[in-house]
Short mmCIF file of C-alpha atoms and ligand atoms in Angstrom, two decimals:
data_model
loop_
_atom_site.label_atom_id
_atom_site.label_comp_id
_atom_site.label_asym_id
_atom_site.label_seq_id
_atom_site.Cartn_x
_atom_site.Cartn_y
_atom_site.Cartn_z
CA MET A 611 68.80 -109.85 51.11
CA SER A 612 69.45 -106.31 52.20
CA ASP A 613 66.75 -104.20 53.69
CA THR A 614 66.09 -100.91 55.35
CA THR A 615 63.15 -99.87 57.46
CA THR A 616 63.68 -96.13 57.33
CA SER A 617 61.43 -94.31 54.92
CA SER A 618 63.16 -92.34 52.21
CA PRO A 619 62.03 -89.64 49.80
CA ARG A 620 63.96 -91.49 47.08
CA PRO A 621 61.92 -94.02 45.14
CA GLY A 622 62.35 -97.45 46.70
CA ILE A 623 62.91 -100.28 44.23
CA LEU A 624 62.78 -103.95 45.08
CA VAL A 625 64.79 -106.23 42.80
CA VAL A 626 63.96 -109.93 43.03
CA GLU A 627 66.48 -111.90 41.00
CA ASP A 628 68.22 -115.16 41.85
CA GLU A 629 71.16 -114.81 39.50
CA ALA A 630 73.89 -113.05 41.53
CA LYS A 631 75.58 -111.29 38.63
CA THR A 632 72.35 -109.90 37.20
CA ARG A 633 71.16 -108.93 40.69
CA ALA A 634 74.39 -107.02 41.38
CA SER A 635 74.33 -105.20 38.07
CA LEU A 636 70.65 -104.26 38.51
CA ALA A 637 71.35 -102.97 42.03
CA GLU A 638 74.24 -100.90 40.72
CA GLY A 639 72.47 -99.58 37.63
CA LEU A 640 69.28 -98.63 39.49
CA GLY A 641 71.27 -97.24 42.42
CA LEU A 642 73.06 -94.90 40.00
CA GLN A 643 69.67 -93.32 39.25
CA GLY A 644 69.58 -92.18 42.85
CA TRP A 645 67.00 -94.81 43.74
CA GLU A 646 67.06 -96.81 46.91
CA VAL A 647 67.50 -100.44 45.89
CA VAL A 648 66.64 -103.45 48.03
CA THR A 649 67.51 -106.86 46.62
CA ALA A 650 66.13 -110.33 47.22
CA ALA A 651 67.54 -113.57 45.80
CA THR A 652 64.49 -115.81 46.12
CA GLY A 653 60.75 -115.47 45.67
CA ASP A 654 60.26 -116.07 49.39
CA ASP A 655 62.69 -113.30 50.32
CA GLY A 656 61.05 -110.98 47.82
CA ALA A 657 57.60 -111.72 49.23
CA ALA A 658 58.92 -111.09 52.76
CA CYS A 659 60.31 -107.68 51.68
CA LEU A 660 56.95 -106.78 50.16
CA GLU A 661 55.17 -107.71 53.39
CA ARG A 662 57.47 -105.48 55.38
CA ARG A 663 57.29 -102.20 53.55
CA HIS A 664 56.06 -100.27 50.57
CA PHE A 665 58.07 -100.06 47.35
CA ASP A 666 57.54 -97.65 44.47
CA LEU A 667 58.56 -100.25 41.90
CA VAL A 668 59.31 -103.96 41.79
CA VAL A 669 61.65 -105.57 39.27
CA LEU A 670 60.71 -109.21 39.42
CA ASP A 671 62.39 -112.17 37.78
CA TRP A 672 59.97 -114.81 36.55
CA MET A 673 62.07 -117.93 37.16
CA LEU A 674 63.04 -118.02 40.83
CA PRO A 675 63.90 -120.87 43.18
CA GLY A 676 60.95 -121.76 45.42
CA ARG A 677 58.13 -119.29 44.90
CA SER A 678 58.06 -118.13 41.28
CA GLY A 679 57.91 -114.52 40.18
CA LEU A 680 54.36 -115.08 39.06
CA GLU A 681 53.37 -116.30 42.53
CA VAL A 682 55.08 -113.32 44.17
CA LEU A 683 53.21 -111.04 41.78
CA ALA A 684 49.86 -112.68 42.50
CA GLN A 685 50.45 -112.30 46.23
CA LEU A 686 51.46 -108.66 45.85
CA ARG A 687 48.37 -107.89 43.79
CA ARG A 688 46.11 -109.39 46.45
CA ARG A 689 47.47 -106.79 48.88
CA ASP A 690 48.32 -103.82 46.71
CA GLY A 691 46.98 -103.24 43.26
CA HIS A 692 49.09 -100.22 42.40
CA VAL A 693 52.80 -100.88 42.84
CA PRO A 694 54.25 -100.98 39.32
CA VAL A 695 55.87 -104.32 38.50
CA LEU A 696 58.38 -104.96 35.72
CA MET A 697 58.79 -108.68 35.05
CA LEU A 698 62.01 -110.15 33.75
CA THR A 699 61.61 -113.28 31.75
CA ALA A 700 63.87 -115.63 29.86
CA ARG A 701 60.76 -116.89 28.17
CA ASP A 702 59.65 -115.32 24.98
CA ALA A 703 56.45 -117.23 24.43
CA VAL A 704 53.46 -115.00 23.90
CA GLU A 705 51.31 -117.00 26.30
CA ASP A 706 53.84 -116.43 29.10
CA ARG A 707 53.80 -112.68 28.55
CA VAL A 708 50.05 -112.76 28.56
CA ALA A 709 50.08 -114.75 31.82
CA GLY A 710 52.39 -112.18 33.41
CA LEU A 711 50.33 -109.20 32.28
CA ASP A 712 47.22 -111.11 33.26
CA LYS A 713 48.50 -111.48 36.81
CA GLY A 714 49.06 -107.75 37.00
CA ALA A 715 52.57 -107.06 35.68
CA ASP A 716 52.80 -103.56 34.20
CA ASP A 717 55.62 -104.29 31.81
CA TYR A 718 58.08 -107.06 31.00
CA LEU A 719 61.54 -107.38 29.57
CA THR A 720 62.93 -110.50 27.95
CA LYS A 721 66.42 -111.65 28.95
CA PRO A 722 69.03 -110.88 27.91
CA PHE A 723 68.35 -107.14 28.04
CA ALA A 724 70.48 -104.02 28.05
CA LEU A 725 70.69 -102.31 31.41
CA ALA A 726 69.91 -98.97 29.77
CA GLU A 727 66.65 -100.41 28.43
CA LEU A 728 65.67 -101.65 31.88
CA VAL A 729 66.49 -98.28 33.44
CA ALA A 730 64.39 -96.51 30.79
CA ARG A 731 61.43 -98.83 31.48
CA CYS A 732 61.76 -98.20 35.23
CA HIS A 733 61.74 -94.44 34.66
CA ALA A 734 58.59 -94.79 32.56
CA LEU A 735 56.82 -96.90 35.18
CA LEU A 736 57.75 -94.52 38.00
CA ARG A 737 56.56 -91.55 35.95
CA ARG A 738 53.27 -93.25 35.22
CA ALA A 739 52.83 -94.01 38.92
CA THR A 740 53.41 -90.33 39.73
CA VAL A 741 50.94 -89.15 37.11
CA PHE A 742 48.33 -91.64 38.35
CA PRO A 743 49.18 -91.90 42.04
CA ALA A 744 48.20 -94.96 43.96
CA ALA A 745 44.74 -94.71 45.35
CA ILE A 746 45.43 -96.91 48.32
CA LEU A 747 44.68 -95.76 51.84
CA ALA A 748 46.14 -97.93 54.56
CA CYS A 749 46.28 -98.30 58.31
CA GLU A 750 48.36 -101.20 59.60
CA ASP A 751 47.03 -104.28 57.76
CA LEU A 752 43.85 -102.52 56.59
CA ARG A 753 43.92 -101.33 52.99
CA LEU A 754 41.34 -99.53 50.92
CA ASP A 755 41.62 -99.19 47.17
CA VAL A 756 39.72 -95.95 46.76
CA ARG A 757 39.12 -96.34 43.03
CA ALA A 758 38.16 -100.01 43.08
CA ARG A 759 36.11 -99.38 46.26
CA GLN A 760 37.62 -102.53 47.70
CA ALA A 761 38.90 -103.04 51.24
CA ARG A 762 41.11 -105.76 52.66
CA ARG A 763 42.27 -106.62 56.12
CA ASP A 764 45.36 -108.80 56.37
CA GLY A 765 44.93 -109.50 52.66
CA LEU A 766 41.34 -110.73 52.99
CA GLU A 767 38.71 -108.86 51.05
CA MET A 768 35.81 -107.44 53.03
CA ALA A 769 32.28 -107.27 51.69
CA LEU A 770 31.37 -103.64 52.32
CA THR A 771 28.33 -101.66 51.23
CA PRO A 772 28.98 -98.45 49.28
CA ARG A 773 28.18 -96.41 52.40
CA GLU A 774 30.59 -98.48 54.49
CA VAL A 775 33.32 -97.83 51.92
CA ASP A 776 32.59 -94.08 52.14
CA VAL A 777 32.81 -94.16 55.93
CA LEU A 778 35.99 -96.23 55.90
CA GLU A 779 37.60 -93.90 53.38
CA TYR A 780 36.77 -90.93 55.58
CA LEU A 781 38.12 -92.64 58.71
CA LEU A 782 41.31 -93.60 56.87
CA ARG A 783 41.86 -90.05 55.66
CA TYR A 784 41.51 -88.83 59.23
CA GLN A 785 43.22 -91.79 60.88
CA GLY A 786 44.61 -91.17 64.32
CA GLN A 787 42.18 -88.28 64.79
CA VAL A 788 38.77 -88.00 66.35
CA VAL A 789 35.97 -88.17 63.78
CA THR A 790 32.74 -86.83 65.24
CA ARG A 791 29.24 -87.90 64.22
CA GLU A 792 28.72 -84.35 62.98
CA MET A 793 31.68 -84.73 60.61
CA LEU A 794 30.30 -88.01 59.28
CA GLN A 795 26.81 -86.56 58.92
CA ARG A 796 28.15 -83.58 56.99
CA GLU A 797 30.94 -85.15 54.93
CA VAL A 798 29.75 -88.72 54.32
CA TRP A 799 25.98 -88.53 54.58
CA LYS A 800 26.06 -85.03 53.03
CA GLN A 801 23.31 -83.87 55.34
CA THR A 802 23.83 -80.32 56.43
CA ASN A 803 20.30 -79.05 56.93
CA ARG A 804 18.66 -81.68 59.03
CA PHE A 805 16.65 -80.93 62.11
CA THR A 806 16.87 -84.46 63.38
CA SER A 807 20.25 -85.90 64.09
CA LEU A 808 21.55 -88.93 62.25
CA ASP A 809 23.43 -90.13 65.34
CA ASN A 810 21.50 -93.37 65.65
CA VAL A 811 21.88 -94.19 61.97
CA ILE A 812 25.59 -93.44 62.17
CA ASP A 813 26.06 -95.53 65.31
CA VAL A 814 24.35 -98.52 63.71
CA GLN A 815 26.44 -98.10 60.58
CA MET A 816 29.64 -97.82 62.61
CA ALA A 817 28.81 -100.94 64.62
CA ARG A 818 28.36 -102.89 61.38
CA LEU A 819 31.53 -101.54 59.86
CA ARG A 820 33.48 -102.30 63.00
CA ARG A 821 32.30 -105.91 62.95
CA LYS A 822 33.52 -106.28 59.39
CA VAL A 823 36.85 -104.60 60.02
CA ASP A 824 37.73 -105.83 63.50
CA ASP A 825 35.94 -109.12 64.18
CA GLY A 826 38.45 -111.91 64.31
CA ALA A 827 41.39 -109.51 64.15
CA ALA A 828 43.87 -109.58 67.02
CA HIS A 829 44.14 -105.81 66.93
CA LYS A 830 41.12 -103.50 66.90
CA LEU A 831 41.38 -100.54 64.57
CA ILE A 832 38.07 -98.71 65.01
CA HIS A 833 37.66 -97.15 68.43
CA THR A 834 34.60 -95.50 69.95
CA LEU A 835 35.42 -92.42 71.99
CA ARG A 836 32.50 -91.84 74.32
CA GLY A 837 30.91 -88.47 73.88
CA LEU A 838 33.32 -87.60 71.08
CA GLY A 839 32.93 -89.95 68.14
CA TYR A 840 35.25 -92.44 66.52
CA ARG A 841 38.88 -92.92 65.72
CA LEU A 842 40.63 -95.27 63.34
CA GLY A 843 44.02 -96.50 64.46
CA GLN A 844 46.30 -95.16 67.14
CA GLY A 845 45.62 -91.76 68.63
CA PRO A 846 48.31 -89.14 69.04
CA LEU A 847 50.97 -90.15 71.53
CA VAL A 848 50.78 -88.21 74.80
CA1 CA B 670 66.00 -116.49 37.41
#
């Protein structure tokens, strides 16, 4: 397994394939496109790579030693619904393709395949992802799927009310910065012409949201800044 932790403007592709020859030729062929390629030889290694960083595309072999490609895919989809996944399969049975697409694969290619075909499919998936960019906002292990209105912390789904999702989305968009009650009142509650302040309503809502987001987590993400408002995540370094 090779890996890099530096972020790169080049699309990052994870290739999970146990067969050394295929893995090497995929790494070479995709690398020639100018893409940054990380390879993993087992399902466990692939899953570990996916835990560590974001990829723009995953090429995932179905039959892997240990954790199968399908299991890796299911785990990925629990955390991130939007990374395009191209499954490689030696199987040609319709029910297997259906199972793969069912688990959230975006496309599949049956082995043996021509490298040029795989490269073309990868281009198509990356293009599609650019046209419909991922609607995931994240802070550490907190993730919000803005379109699905679904939030997870450490992979566990949280039961949030629509208002709580709105507040969380706003906090995520302004993460690391102070969000005042006035900002929340104006931008989330859409109340601009009120004589009475919504501060108490907002404080109650924030306390509830914080319980859902931070209770039981080792690391608190929502911070109250006395006299100022709230902040999600780390503040600016001083
Ligand atoms: Ca295999």
